[in-house]
Amino acid sequence: MKQQQSLAALAALLLGPSLVAAQSTNDDVMLEEVTVTAQRRAERLQDVPVAVTAFTAAEIEARGVGSTRDILPMTPNVTYDESFTVGNSFVSVRGVAQINNADSPVAIVVDGVPQNSQKQLRMELFDVERIEVLKGPQGALYGRNAIGGAINIVTREPTNDFDGWAQLGAGSGNLRSASGAVSGPIVEDKLLFRLSGAYKDSDGTIENVFLHEKVDFYESKDVRARFMILATDALTIDVRGSYSNIDGGAVMDASMDPALTGNANRKVLPRSNILGNSEREISDATVKIDWRTDVGTLTAITGYTDLTETYYGDLDFCNPVDCPNGIFGLGPQADQRQLLDVTLLSQEVRLASPDDRRLRWIVGGFYLSTQRDLDTIAHLLIPNLPGIPLISNAEENDNDAYSAFAQVDYDITDRTTLGVSLRYDRDEREQTNASDPTRPTRSKSFSDVQPRVVVDHKLTKDQLVYATYGTGFRSGGFNGVGGRPFDAETLQNYEVGYKSTWWDSRLRLNASVFRSRSEDYQFFYLDFNQGGAQVIDNLDKVEFTGAELEWQVQATRYWTLLGAVGLLDTDIKAIDPSLTVPVERGNRTPKTQKSTFSLGSQLEIPLGSLTGTIRVDYGRWGKKYWHPDNVDIRDPVNMLDLRVSIGNERWTATAWGRNVLDEFYWQDFNAVEFGAPGVDLGSPSSPDTYGIDLKYRF
């Protein structure tokens, strides 16, 4: 009944804003023009021959975006979940999925600087100008690990005028938040600054039914400083530093008897007797130099990141009352902890020709040094006895990556353009067993050439068609100490797209269809035959077929409608017979979601000197296949978010609700057949939450 009432309210808001329609027929009503830098140049969204979903600053504020989980699930054929630690996230783009302890399937770029650890994707988003999500392999320009796509985040630049904003909020779970930014000149027209920060603290909303405590408590502290040095008309230096600290719950999975059916959709809350916790800390600094010459713009980007994450929690996911002998039959409980330490140093140099040429080109090179140390410890805990070690692994991973790339775009006619890109990546990996120095160091190199060809043609000034062939490459590597290596993954993608603007720039309609072929597709499972080892393995051949449709309508001056549909079919074509987990040809790939659908409506109501706004965002996520045996399937999920605000150019007060249908679903699910420790495990979603925000601009 609650869902029916909420969906009825949604339909009314989407289809019935007639109270303002009569006021809103002016000829100058049109959609906001969107500029993106998806191809390393500033271009109109509708002129870029790539499937890009772009969120402007106005859209980010209208949706109430505060973190990556607020934006990515609304993108067609993109899924995003968070589980286990405060730094863990699982993103999947067109079926290419994030897996534990491996490189991200998407390139993550903030202000032009690659974020080279998958632990950097889960972030608080504040003071952001634009977010661009590129779908399909982007290896030619973004390099290794852009096999599924790229996420380009652009923060707001320093300004030559003094301005800023501040926001306070409160909500469910005793949520308290504060964020803000201030910007202006230190030396007018020469040295500009921008300082921004965000704080969030919540007691949590998911209860451990044994401890009677919330398991998803969360505290985040983020600061960012950015300085723009306008040295000359031709030379700009952009210096950026940031610090992020997140402390919160971890290992909050709920356990279920694997003999029961339907666990992939069962509502169960955590019942472990150890309250898990984790902390992630990131410090980074970047310098970006742009030097404009008659030949082109020379750009050099230097980035440094230090990242640590620790977690502690239950390993048997039960308690002495419900499981007096423990799941191992040896004692009432077991625990686990892990320490991750990553240091990243990157350097990119590229030269780009001027934008106003018939022949445009970019050439460059990239280097990345990664040092990654991982310690994993688990104990069997028996009353009145010291902990008995179950797992004790320590490994050191050193990685050096090199690449060279080039892109050429040529306007064959005033309407037709041919683009050709090529990138060579080489990844040199080395793993040392710090637990047992007598074991030999393992090393291996992975390399690939990634071409891309695209032809686009303007049917009219408002309609573009394009055809693309592109490739992607995700490096291989080593499993935990003693585990076998896993192979690099490569992907070939064929795509046709259509972009159009209609109705005097009041309707934007974009569509694409694609077919991809992956070799050595990477997936993850736990292997308790190896003491609970976290294993990355490969599926020999996988095919993906899908389609995407996005639209935005400025129906009246005060009413905007937007939506998107993504359809995806995946097919496992070939399997290595040495695999020890159940999988069959013809199955869907793990963590694959069949469809995504989103629909949004924003209605503005003039109230004298003020403006009221009603915002509705509905999303339906199709069936999700957790494992390659396709036994555990999550039912479709309906998500509904509501926002009501009132304000003017200076201040805005907003009341919001997230997941107001109170849908329960697993953000991650691990069945016993794929290594869960004697039980099926699910990471629960958050219930419906509500809050208020007050924002002031100056």
XYZ file of C-alpha atoms in Angstrom:
698
model
C 0.000 0.000 0.000
C 2.834 2.394 0.862
C 4.493 1.761 -2.501
C 1.196 2.212 -4.386
C 0.540 5.555 -2.693
C 4.075 6.767 -3.374
C 3.910 5.714 -7.046
C 0.556 7.465 -7.403
C 2.103 10.644 -6.001
C 5.004 10.223 -8.401
C 2.653 9.934 -11.394
C 0.764 13.037 -10.315
C 3.942 15.071 -10.039
C 5.325 13.813 -13.344
C 2.172 14.226 -15.398
C 0.082 16.909 -13.773
C 1.873 20.258 -13.276
C -0.837 22.161 -15.121
C -0.931 24.935 -12.515
C 2.028 26.663 -14.150
C 1.836 25.476 -17.760
C -0.163 28.458 -18.909
C 2.563 30.839 -17.714
C 5.332 29.011 -19.512
C 5.001 29.209 -23.267
C 7.572 31.921 -24.004
C 9.648 31.412 -27.132
C 12.942 31.821 -25.238
C 12.394 28.708 -23.101
C 15.197 26.224 -23.821
C 17.490 23.702 -22.189
C 20.788 24.731 -20.661
C 23.701 24.331 -23.077
C 26.133 21.704 -21.732
C 29.888 21.801 -22.389
C 32.027 18.745 -21.633
C 35.726 17.892 -21.762
C 35.237 14.180 -22.444
C 37.822 14.195 -25.256
C 40.316 16.498 -23.491
C 38.825 19.526 -25.276
C 35.891 21.766 -24.356
C 33.011 20.736 -26.665
C 29.236 20.883 -26.753
C 27.745 17.686 -25.347
C 25.712 17.216 -28.538
C 28.837 17.446 -30.733
C 30.815 14.724 -28.922
C 30.653 11.299 -30.667
C 30.726 9.439 -27.349
C 27.918 8.152 -25.110
C 28.242 10.716 -22.306
C 25.850 11.404 -19.441
C 26.648 14.875 -18.119
C 25.447 16.453 -14.873
C 25.832 20.234 -14.655
C 26.229 22.223 -11.442
C 22.531 23.129 -11.577
C 21.507 19.488 -11.994
C 23.855 18.350 -9.219
C 22.274 20.854 -6.827
C 18.737 20.042 -7.966
C 19.265 16.319 -7.283
C 20.906 16.995 -3.926
C 24.037 15.103 -4.914
C 26.382 14.668 -1.957
C 28.429 11.607 -2.938
C 29.070 9.254 -5.825
C 26.228 6.953 -4.739
C 23.760 9.812 -5.387
C 24.652 10.166 -9.068
C 25.965 6.970 -10.668
C 22.872 4.725 -10.221
C 20.841 7.261 -12.259
C 23.092 6.731 -15.311
C 21.904 4.173 -17.914
C 23.727 0.821 -17.788
C 25.725 1.925 -14.744
C 25.348 0.318 -11.313
C 27.001 1.419 -8.091
C 26.978 -0.168 -4.627
C 28.910 0.251 -1.395
C 29.750 -2.467 1.120
C 32.233 -3.928 3.599
C 34.421 -0.848 4.310
C 34.057 2.921 4.077
C 36.307 2.941 1.018
C 34.788 0.011 -0.841
C 32.577 0.500 -3.875
C 31.425 -1.664 -6.752
C 30.786 0.119 -10.035
C 29.745 -1.643 -13.216
C 29.520 0.034 -16.622
C 27.879 -1.903 -19.442
C 28.607 -5.159 -17.612
C 32.298 -4.541 -16.915
C 32.350 -4.732 -13.123
C 34.516 -3.583 -10.242
C 36.001 -6.412 -8.191
C 37.831 -6.558 -4.872
C 41.594 -5.891 -4.790
C 41.728 -5.061 -8.498
C 41.929 -2.032 -10.740
C 38.756 -0.108 -11.450
C 36.908 -0.848 -14.706
C 36.529 2.897 -15.270
C 39.072 5.696 -15.363
C 38.350 8.162 -12.558
C 39.613 11.680 -13.280
C 39.259 14.721 -10.996
C 40.246 18.078 -12.499
C 42.266 16.297 -15.162
C 44.189 14.140 -12.669
C 43.701 10.326 -12.743
C 42.600 8.750 -9.455
C 44.543 5.534 -9.826
C 43.143 3.484 -6.925
C 39.635 2.003 -6.993
C 39.370 3.068 -3.337
C 39.173 6.679 -4.572
C 35.833 6.355 -6.376
C 33.727 6.456 -3.204
C 33.900 10.136 -2.311
C 31.946 13.055 -0.963
C 30.991 15.399 -3.808
C 30.909 19.075 -2.892
C 31.651 22.301 -4.741
C 31.479 20.433 -8.060
C 30.970 22.139 -11.414
C 30.268 19.105 -13.590
C 30.286 15.293 -13.659
C 30.680 13.418 -16.950
C 30.147 9.651 -17.225
C 31.573 8.188 -20.458
C 30.302 4.723 -21.351
C 32.193 2.198 -23.420
C 35.968 1.631 -23.517
C 37.971 4.862 -23.436
C 41.436 3.327 -23.462
C 42.760 5.373 -26.380
C 42.569 8.627 -24.384
C 42.266 7.508 -20.759
C 44.505 4.443 -20.869
C 44.612 1.277 -18.808
C 41.529 0.424 -16.771
C 39.179 2.622 -18.817
C 37.813 -0.644 -20.198
C 34.230 0.135 -19.155
C 34.357 3.905 -19.466
C 35.494 6.996 -17.601
C 34.160 9.300 -14.897
C 35.338 12.883 -15.255
C 34.703 15.112 -12.211
C 35.328 18.846 -12.542
C 35.356 20.925 -9.353
C 34.644 24.638 -9.342
C 37.566 26.861 -10.271
C 38.871 29.812 -8.278
C 37.191 33.083 -9.220
C 38.390 36.619 -9.728
C 35.489 37.918 -7.622
C 34.949 37.164 -3.959
C 32.087 34.683 -3.513
C 31.135 31.481 -1.777
C 28.425 29.447 -0.133
C 27.642 27.584 3.097
C 25.228 24.762 3.850
C 23.966 23.057 7.005
C 21.882 19.913 7.183
C 20.264 17.363 9.496
C 18.479 14.091 8.909
C 17.662 10.515 9.831
C 20.120 8.569 11.937
C 21.068 11.762 13.759
C 22.709 13.015 10.565
C 24.530 16.329 10.837
C 26.307 17.929 7.915
C 28.084 21.144 7.018
C 29.816 22.205 3.825
C 30.922 25.360 2.097
C 33.374 27.169 -0.119
C 34.975 30.565 -0.460
C 36.784 31.918 -3.505
C 38.392 35.097 -4.714
C 41.587 36.854 -5.738
C 44.767 37.028 -3.702
C 46.280 39.176 -6.444
C 43.569 40.299 -8.838
C 43.845 38.757 -12.322
C 47.033 36.941 -11.266
C 46.592 34.689 -8.231
C 43.175 33.230 -7.379
C 42.133 30.814 -4.627
C 39.267 28.528 -3.718
C 38.874 26.763 -0.367
C 36.092 24.246 0.185
C 35.199 21.607 2.719
C 32.510 19.223 3.898
C 31.691 17.445 7.149
C 29.142 14.694 7.710
C 28.340 12.679 10.838
C 25.660 10.015 11.247
C 24.858 7.421 13.901
C 23.567 5.119 11.149
C 20.219 3.584 10.217
C 20.913 -0.188 9.926
C 20.647 -2.091 13.216
C 22.617 -5.098 14.397
C 19.851 -7.146 16.009
C 22.237 -8.910 18.416
C 24.232 -5.909 19.626
C 21.292 -3.472 19.247
C 23.651 -0.943 17.724
C 23.747 0.731 14.342
C 26.373 -0.775 12.055
C 26.518 1.932 9.366
C 27.710 4.849 11.516
C 29.693 7.300 9.423
C 31.844 10.400 9.822
C 33.595 12.164 6.952
C 35.899 15.178 6.930
C 37.002 16.644 3.594
C 38.929 19.793 2.707
C 40.238 21.023 -0.636
C 42.383 24.009 -1.573
C 42.953 25.169 -5.127
C 45.128 28.010 -6.389
C 45.172 29.339 -9.942
C 48.284 31.232 -11.005
C 47.686 33.283 -14.163
C 51.386 33.863 -14.764
C 50.969 35.303 -18.280
C 48.303 35.295 -20.965
C 49.856 32.046 -22.193
C 50.805 30.309 -18.936
C 48.417 29.012 -16.259
C 49.408 26.971 -13.211
C 46.696 25.131 -11.274
C 47.750 23.827 -7.839
C 45.384 21.582 -5.902
C 45.605 19.840 -2.547
C 43.006 17.846 -0.656
C 42.546 15.726 2.440
C 39.787 13.213 3.156
C 39.166 11.157 6.274
C 36.235 8.756 6.621
C 35.564 6.707 9.743
C 32.600 4.371 9.942
C 31.071 0.942 10.119
C 32.413 -2.103 8.286
C 31.863 -5.840 7.802
C 28.133 -5.326 8.356
C 26.941 -8.312 6.308
C 23.925 -10.330 7.386
C 24.303 -14.129 7.361
C 21.734 -16.665 6.102
C 21.444 -20.441 6.027
C 22.591 -21.477 2.527
C 20.097 -24.361 2.560
C 17.246 -21.833 2.335
C 16.004 -20.657 -1.048
C 15.517 -17.013 -1.941
C 18.380 -15.619 0.122
C 19.222 -13.141 -2.663
C 15.966 -11.331 -1.807
C 15.524 -12.195 1.876
C 15.333 -9.319 4.381
C 17.764 -10.124 7.189
C 19.660 -7.761 9.451
C 23.225 -8.254 10.776
C 23.574 -10.362 13.961
C 27.323 -10.634 14.537
C 28.757 -10.041 18.006
C 31.625 -7.839 16.796
C 30.802 -4.280 15.742
C 32.952 -3.671 12.666
C 34.716 -0.407 11.932
C 36.955 1.010 9.226
C 38.849 4.170 8.387
C 40.094 5.553 5.084
C 42.473 8.490 4.808
C 43.565 10.156 1.553
C 46.034 13.007 1.096
C 46.812 14.220 -2.384
C 48.444 17.102 -4.220
C 48.481 17.950 -7.910
C 50.044 20.553 -10.166
C 48.628 21.209 -13.632
C 50.491 23.535 -16.016
C 49.001 24.798 -19.292
C 51.251 26.670 -21.730
C 49.517 27.982 -24.831
C 51.657 28.443 -27.948
C 51.023 28.893 -31.675
C 51.652 25.168 -32.144
C 49.187 24.148 -29.444
C 48.674 23.865 -25.692
C 51.299 21.971 -23.726
C 49.838 20.446 -20.548
C 51.788 18.799 -17.739
C 49.946 17.172 -14.813
C 51.764 15.848 -11.748
C 49.818 13.965 -9.087
C 50.714 12.450 -5.713
C 48.385 10.420 -3.479
C 48.841 8.696 -0.141
C 45.944 6.405 0.788
C 45.441 4.148 3.797
C 42.473 2.036 4.795
C 42.010 -0.229 7.789
C 39.095 -2.338 8.863
C 38.178 -4.748 11.675
C 35.131 -6.967 12.009
C 33.498 -10.344 12.408
C 34.513 -13.303 10.245
C 31.815 -15.816 11.173
C 29.030 -13.170 10.932
C 27.202 -14.705 13.882
C 27.223 -14.656 17.696
C 27.699 -17.188 20.544
C 23.941 -17.411 21.208
C 22.813 -18.248 17.665
C 25.993 -20.109 16.722
C 27.501 -21.593 19.912
C 30.015 -23.681 17.961
C 30.789 -21.073 15.311
C 30.449 -21.673 11.606
C 33.764 -23.519 11.612
C 32.650 -25.856 14.404
C 35.741 -24.909 16.373
C 34.600 -22.033 18.506
C 31.988 -19.349 18.959
C 33.513 -16.644 16.798
C 36.277 -15.446 14.523
C 37.490 -11.991 13.533
C 39.315 -10.356 10.647
C 41.284 -7.197 10.038
C 43.149 -5.654 7.135
C 45.536 -2.764 6.555
C 45.955 -1.258 3.092
C 48.604 1.362 2.311
C 48.895 2.810 -1.202
C 51.235 5.493 -2.558
C 50.684 6.811 -6.079
C 52.832 9.149 -8.179
C 51.745 10.034 -11.703
C 52.960 12.305 -14.482
C 51.211 13.132 -17.740
C 52.466 15.398 -20.521
C 50.431 16.134 -23.634
C 50.401 18.625 -26.514
C 47.068 19.538 -28.095
C 46.618 21.524 -31.290
C 44.305 24.563 -31.361
C 40.593 23.723 -31.440
C 39.734 25.830 -34.504
C 41.656 23.754 -37.061
C 40.296 21.357 -39.629
C 42.973 18.890 -38.531
C 43.180 18.599 -34.735
C 45.526 16.352 -32.793
C 46.729 15.383 -29.319
C 49.945 13.527 -28.470
C 51.258 12.644 -25.039
C 52.685 10.229 -22.539
C 51.824 9.026 -19.036
C 53.714 7.393 -16.159
C 52.375 5.930 -12.921
C 54.232 4.473 -9.960
C 52.199 2.513 -7.411
C 53.344 1.022 -4.123
C 50.655 -1.090 -2.460
C 51.059 -2.943 0.849
C 48.287 -5.197 2.122
C 48.206 -7.041 5.450
C 45.335 -9.454 6.196
C 44.883 -11.168 9.574
C 42.120 -13.420 10.932
C 41.777 -15.231 14.267
C 39.648 -17.967 15.740
C 38.481 -16.593 19.102
C 37.908 -19.031 21.955
C 37.038 -17.774 25.467
C 39.990 -17.623 27.902
C 42.476 -18.517 25.146
C 44.640 -16.385 22.875
C 43.357 -15.920 19.363
C 44.322 -18.787 17.091
C 45.620 -17.488 13.718
C 43.504 -18.526 10.736
C 44.921 -16.156 8.099
C 48.101 -14.088 8.218
C 49.148 -12.673 4.860
C 51.305 -9.666 4.127
C 52.196 -8.671 0.601
C 53.965 -5.786 -1.093
C 53.014 -4.852 -4.642
C 55.039 -2.471 -6.794
C 53.655 -1.333 -10.113
C 55.142 0.881 -12.842
C 52.910 1.794 -15.767
C 53.932 3.613 -18.947
C 51.877 4.756 -21.901
C 52.055 6.853 -25.064
C 48.981 8.093 -26.893
C 47.896 10.100 -29.919
C 44.582 11.267 -31.349
C 43.809 12.885 -34.708
C 40.462 14.393 -35.744
C 39.969 15.512 -39.320
C 36.944 17.328 -40.744
C 36.442 15.539 -44.069
C 33.630 17.959 -44.858
C 31.817 20.634 -42.889
C 29.522 17.867 -41.614
C 31.696 14.749 -41.436
C 34.641 14.096 -39.111
C 36.994 11.131 -38.843
C 38.752 10.495 -35.528
C 41.590 8.017 -35.019
C 43.253 7.345 -31.643
C 45.981 4.970 -30.546
C 47.478 4.236 -27.141
C 50.151 1.843 -25.953
C 50.109 0.774 -22.287
C 52.679 -1.296 -20.435
C 52.165 -2.374 -16.839
C 55.055 -3.887 -14.860
C 53.942 -5.607 -11.652
C 55.934 -7.099 -8.818
C 54.732 -8.867 -5.660
C 56.798 -9.687 -2.590
C 55.676 -11.963 0.224
C 56.365 -9.890 3.316
C 55.076 -12.696 5.563
C 57.706 -15.152 4.299
C 60.844 -13.497 2.866
C 62.124 -16.908 1.724
C 59.458 -17.033 -0.969
C 60.620 -15.607 -4.309
C 59.380 -12.269 -5.558
C 56.927 -12.611 -8.436
C 56.971 -10.219 -11.384
C 55.143 -9.955 -14.675
C 54.462 -7.362 -17.382
C 51.199 -6.726 -19.189
C 50.891 -4.570 -22.296
C 48.379 -3.728 -24.981
C 47.796 -1.423 -27.953
C 44.395 0.263 -27.823
C 43.077 1.739 -31.086
C 39.873 3.705 -31.570
C 38.191 4.869 -34.771
C 35.084 7.058 -34.906
C 33.182 8.652 -37.771
C 30.508 11.232 -37.059
C 28.205 13.054 -39.432
C 25.842 15.967 -38.835
C 22.529 15.275 -40.528
C 21.500 18.811 -39.581
C 22.942 21.363 -37.179
C 20.898 19.691 -34.424
C 21.331 15.992 -35.325
C 24.525 13.939 -35.135
C 25.108 10.276 -35.937
C 28.324 8.402 -35.190
C 29.868 4.953 -35.453
C 32.741 3.830 -33.221
C 35.161 0.981 -32.874
C 37.116 1.136 -29.616
C 39.118 -1.057 -27.300
C 39.925 -1.260 -23.611
C 42.542 -2.944 -21.439
C 42.531 -3.849 -17.742
C 45.877 -5.075 -16.480
C 46.382 -8.516 -14.978
C 48.184 -9.151 -11.717
C 48.718 -11.414 -8.746
C 46.280 -12.826 -6.255
C 47.136 -12.945 -2.567
C 50.317 -14.560 -1.363
C 50.678 -17.962 -3.015
C 47.718 -17.479 -5.357
C 48.045 -17.868 -9.086
C 48.277 -14.799 -11.354
C 45.241 -13.589 -13.263
C 45.343 -12.456 -16.890
C 44.794 -9.017 -18.340
C 41.311 -8.312 -19.675
C 40.763 -6.795 -23.124
C 37.566 -5.574 -24.723
C 36.489 -4.620 -28.244
C 33.417 -2.426 -28.673
C 31.299 -1.588 -31.718
C 28.827 1.238 -31.246
C 26.387 3.388 -33.207
C 24.940 6.543 -31.680
C 22.519 9.360 -32.381
C 22.359 12.785 -30.721
C 19.648 15.323 -31.409
C 18.031 18.526 -30.222
C 14.427 19.332 -31.070
C 11.582 21.758 -30.382
C 13.656 24.960 -30.501
C 16.278 23.501 -28.120
C 13.660 22.407 -25.588
C 14.108 18.657 -26.158
C 17.402 16.742 -26.079
C 17.333 13.099 -27.194
C 20.412 10.840 -27.343
C 20.609 7.117 -28.092
C 23.243 4.441 -28.646
C 23.454 0.700 -29.305
C 26.589 -1.354 -28.743
C 28.090 -4.814 -28.934
C 31.277 -5.695 -27.041
C 33.494 -8.746 -26.831
C 35.688 -9.329 -23.769
C 38.561 -11.765 -23.507
C 39.763 -12.948 -20.089
C 36.927 -11.167 -18.281
C 37.958 -10.662 -14.637
C 35.711 -11.710 -11.738
C 36.103 -12.261 -7.989
C 35.296 -14.928 -5.399
C 36.487 -16.195 -2.018
C 38.222 -19.563 -1.709
C 38.125 -21.080 1.791
C 39.964 -24.096 0.451
C 42.905 -21.689 0.492
C 42.170 -20.277 3.947
C 39.688 -17.656 2.792
C 41.833 -16.348 -0.050
C 40.368 -13.504 -2.110
C 40.679 -14.707 -5.699
C 40.530 -12.849 -9.014
C 40.033 -15.188 -11.967
C 39.145 -14.982 -15.661
C 36.309 -16.049 -17.926
C 37.753 -16.787 -21.363
C 35.186 -14.991 -23.542
C 32.163 -12.827 -22.787
C 29.863 -10.823 -25.076
C 27.798 -7.753 -24.168
C 24.899 -6.313 -26.165
C 22.947 -3.265 -25.100
C 21.205 0.006 -25.817
C 20.782 3.362 -24.078
C 18.322 6.209 -24.464
C 18.425 9.545 -22.630
C 16.109 12.517 -22.904
C 15.531 15.903 -21.304
C 12.548 18.162 -21.969
C 12.038 21.780 -20.970
C 8.283 21.325 -21.201
C 7.480 24.806 -19.895
C 9.464 27.600 -18.369
C 8.958 26.034 -14.944
C 8.730 22.317 -15.660
C 11.574 20.015 -16.699
C 11.319 16.293 -17.420
C 14.288 13.965 -17.862
C 14.852 10.258 -18.080
C 17.022 7.400 -19.271
C 16.763 3.725 -20.163
C 19.593 1.219 -20.318
C 19.237 -2.389 -21.527
C 22.029 -4.951 -21.219
C 22.466 -8.602 -22.125
C 25.663 -10.483 -21.264
C 26.653 -13.934 -22.445
C 29.512 -16.126 -21.192
C 30.851 -17.722 -24.381
C 33.886 -19.710 -23.217
C 35.217 -20.974 -19.871
C 38.605 -22.191 -18.692
C 38.033 -25.830 -17.619
C 40.393 -25.334 -14.655
C 37.910 -23.028 -12.900
C 36.897 -24.442 -9.508
C 33.652 -22.453 -9.125
C 30.324 -23.302 -10.803
C 29.809 -21.487 -14.116
C 28.306 -22.497 -17.454
C 28.395 -21.166 -20.998
C 25.372 -19.040 -21.811
C 25.143 -17.601 -18.294
C 25.247 -13.909 -17.500
C 28.361 -12.380 -16.005
C 28.529 -11.689 -12.226
C 27.180 -8.423 -10.791
C 25.282 -7.820 -14.049
C 22.032 -5.861 -14.022
C 19.635 -6.388 -16.942
C 18.229 -2.883 -17.106
C 18.218 0.585 -15.624
C 15.401 3.111 -15.841
C 15.219 6.603 -14.395
C 12.650 9.352 -14.598
C 12.892 12.797 -13.067
C 10.610 15.790 -12.845
C 11.385 19.270 -11.572
C 8.621 21.807 -11.110
C 9.321 25.422 -10.142
C 6.540 27.530 -8.640
C 6.964 31.349 -8.547
C 6.037 32.712 -5.115
C 6.572 36.442 -5.412
C 10.238 37.138 -4.679
C 10.762 33.460 -3.855
C 10.674 30.263 -5.893
C 9.369 26.926 -4.714
C 10.711 23.736 -6.295
C 9.391 20.174 -6.253
C 11.852 17.544 -7.456
C 11.065 13.844 -7.983
C 13.613 11.200 -9.065
C 12.472 7.645 -9.676
C 14.727 4.753 -10.612
C 14.024 1.128 -11.359
C 16.945 -1.281 -11.355
C 16.331 -4.545 -13.176
C 17.258 -8.060 -12.101
C 20.834 -8.442 -10.898
C 22.859 -11.652 -11.300
C 25.333 -11.943 -8.447
C 27.444 -14.924 -9.563
C 28.333 -16.617 -12.840
C 26.201 -19.664 -11.954
C 23.141 -17.314 -12.151
C 21.471 -19.052 -9.196
C 21.252 -15.985 -6.949
C 19.276 -13.200 -8.642
C 18.182 -9.967 -6.989
C 14.639 -8.888 -7.856
C 14.074 -5.454 -9.453
C 14.413 -2.503 -7.086
C 12.304 0.684 -7.140
C 13.954 3.809 -5.774
C 12.132 7.087 -5.200
C 13.708 10.331 -3.954
C 11.782 13.535 -3.207
C 12.945 17.119 -2.637
C 10.905 20.227 -1.843
C 12.651 23.585 -1.542
C 11.969 27.290 -1.301
C 14.374 30.172 -1.690
C 15.907 32.852 -3.873
C 19.330 33.644 -5.312
C 20.793 34.053 -1.811
C 19.323 31.227 0.248
C 17.472 27.951 -0.181
C 15.753 25.692 2.360
C 15.164 22.090 1.289
C 13.336 19.108 2.766
C 14.343 15.778 1.238
C 13.593 12.082 1.355
C 15.664 9.233 -0.075
C 14.362 5.755 -0.789
C 10.927 6.886 0.376
C 9.484 3.548 -0.796
C 11.687 1.967 1.897
C 13.025 -0.687 -0.461
C 15.307 -3.314 1.071
C 17.904 -4.971 -1.144
C 21.411 -6.382 -0.977
C 24.180 -4.039 -2.090
C 26.470 -7.052 -2.330
C 25.710 -10.757 -2.062
C 28.145 -13.657 -1.619
C 26.840 -17.210 -1.719
C 28.556 -20.106 0.011
C 29.317 -21.657 -3.401
C 31.593 -18.674 -4.093
C 33.499 -18.726 -0.853
C 31.277 -17.179 1.794
C 32.367 -18.805 5.105
C 29.682 -21.480 5.530
C 26.770 -19.063 5.084
C 25.245 -16.815 2.445
C 26.152 -13.180 3.095
C 24.335 -9.993 2.128
C 25.270 -6.362 2.670
C 21.989 -4.550 3.481
C 20.799 -1.305 1.944
C 19.801 1.779 3.904
C 16.099 2.270 4.726
C 14.112 5.388 3.903
C 15.821 8.529 5.219
C 14.703 12.133 5.523
C 16.304 15.467 6.272
C 16.548 19.212 5.766
C 19.261 21.457 4.302
C 19.770 25.205 4.452
C 22.100 26.818 1.913
C 23.322 30.437 1.760
C 25.285 32.006 -1.113
C 27.346 35.170 -0.915
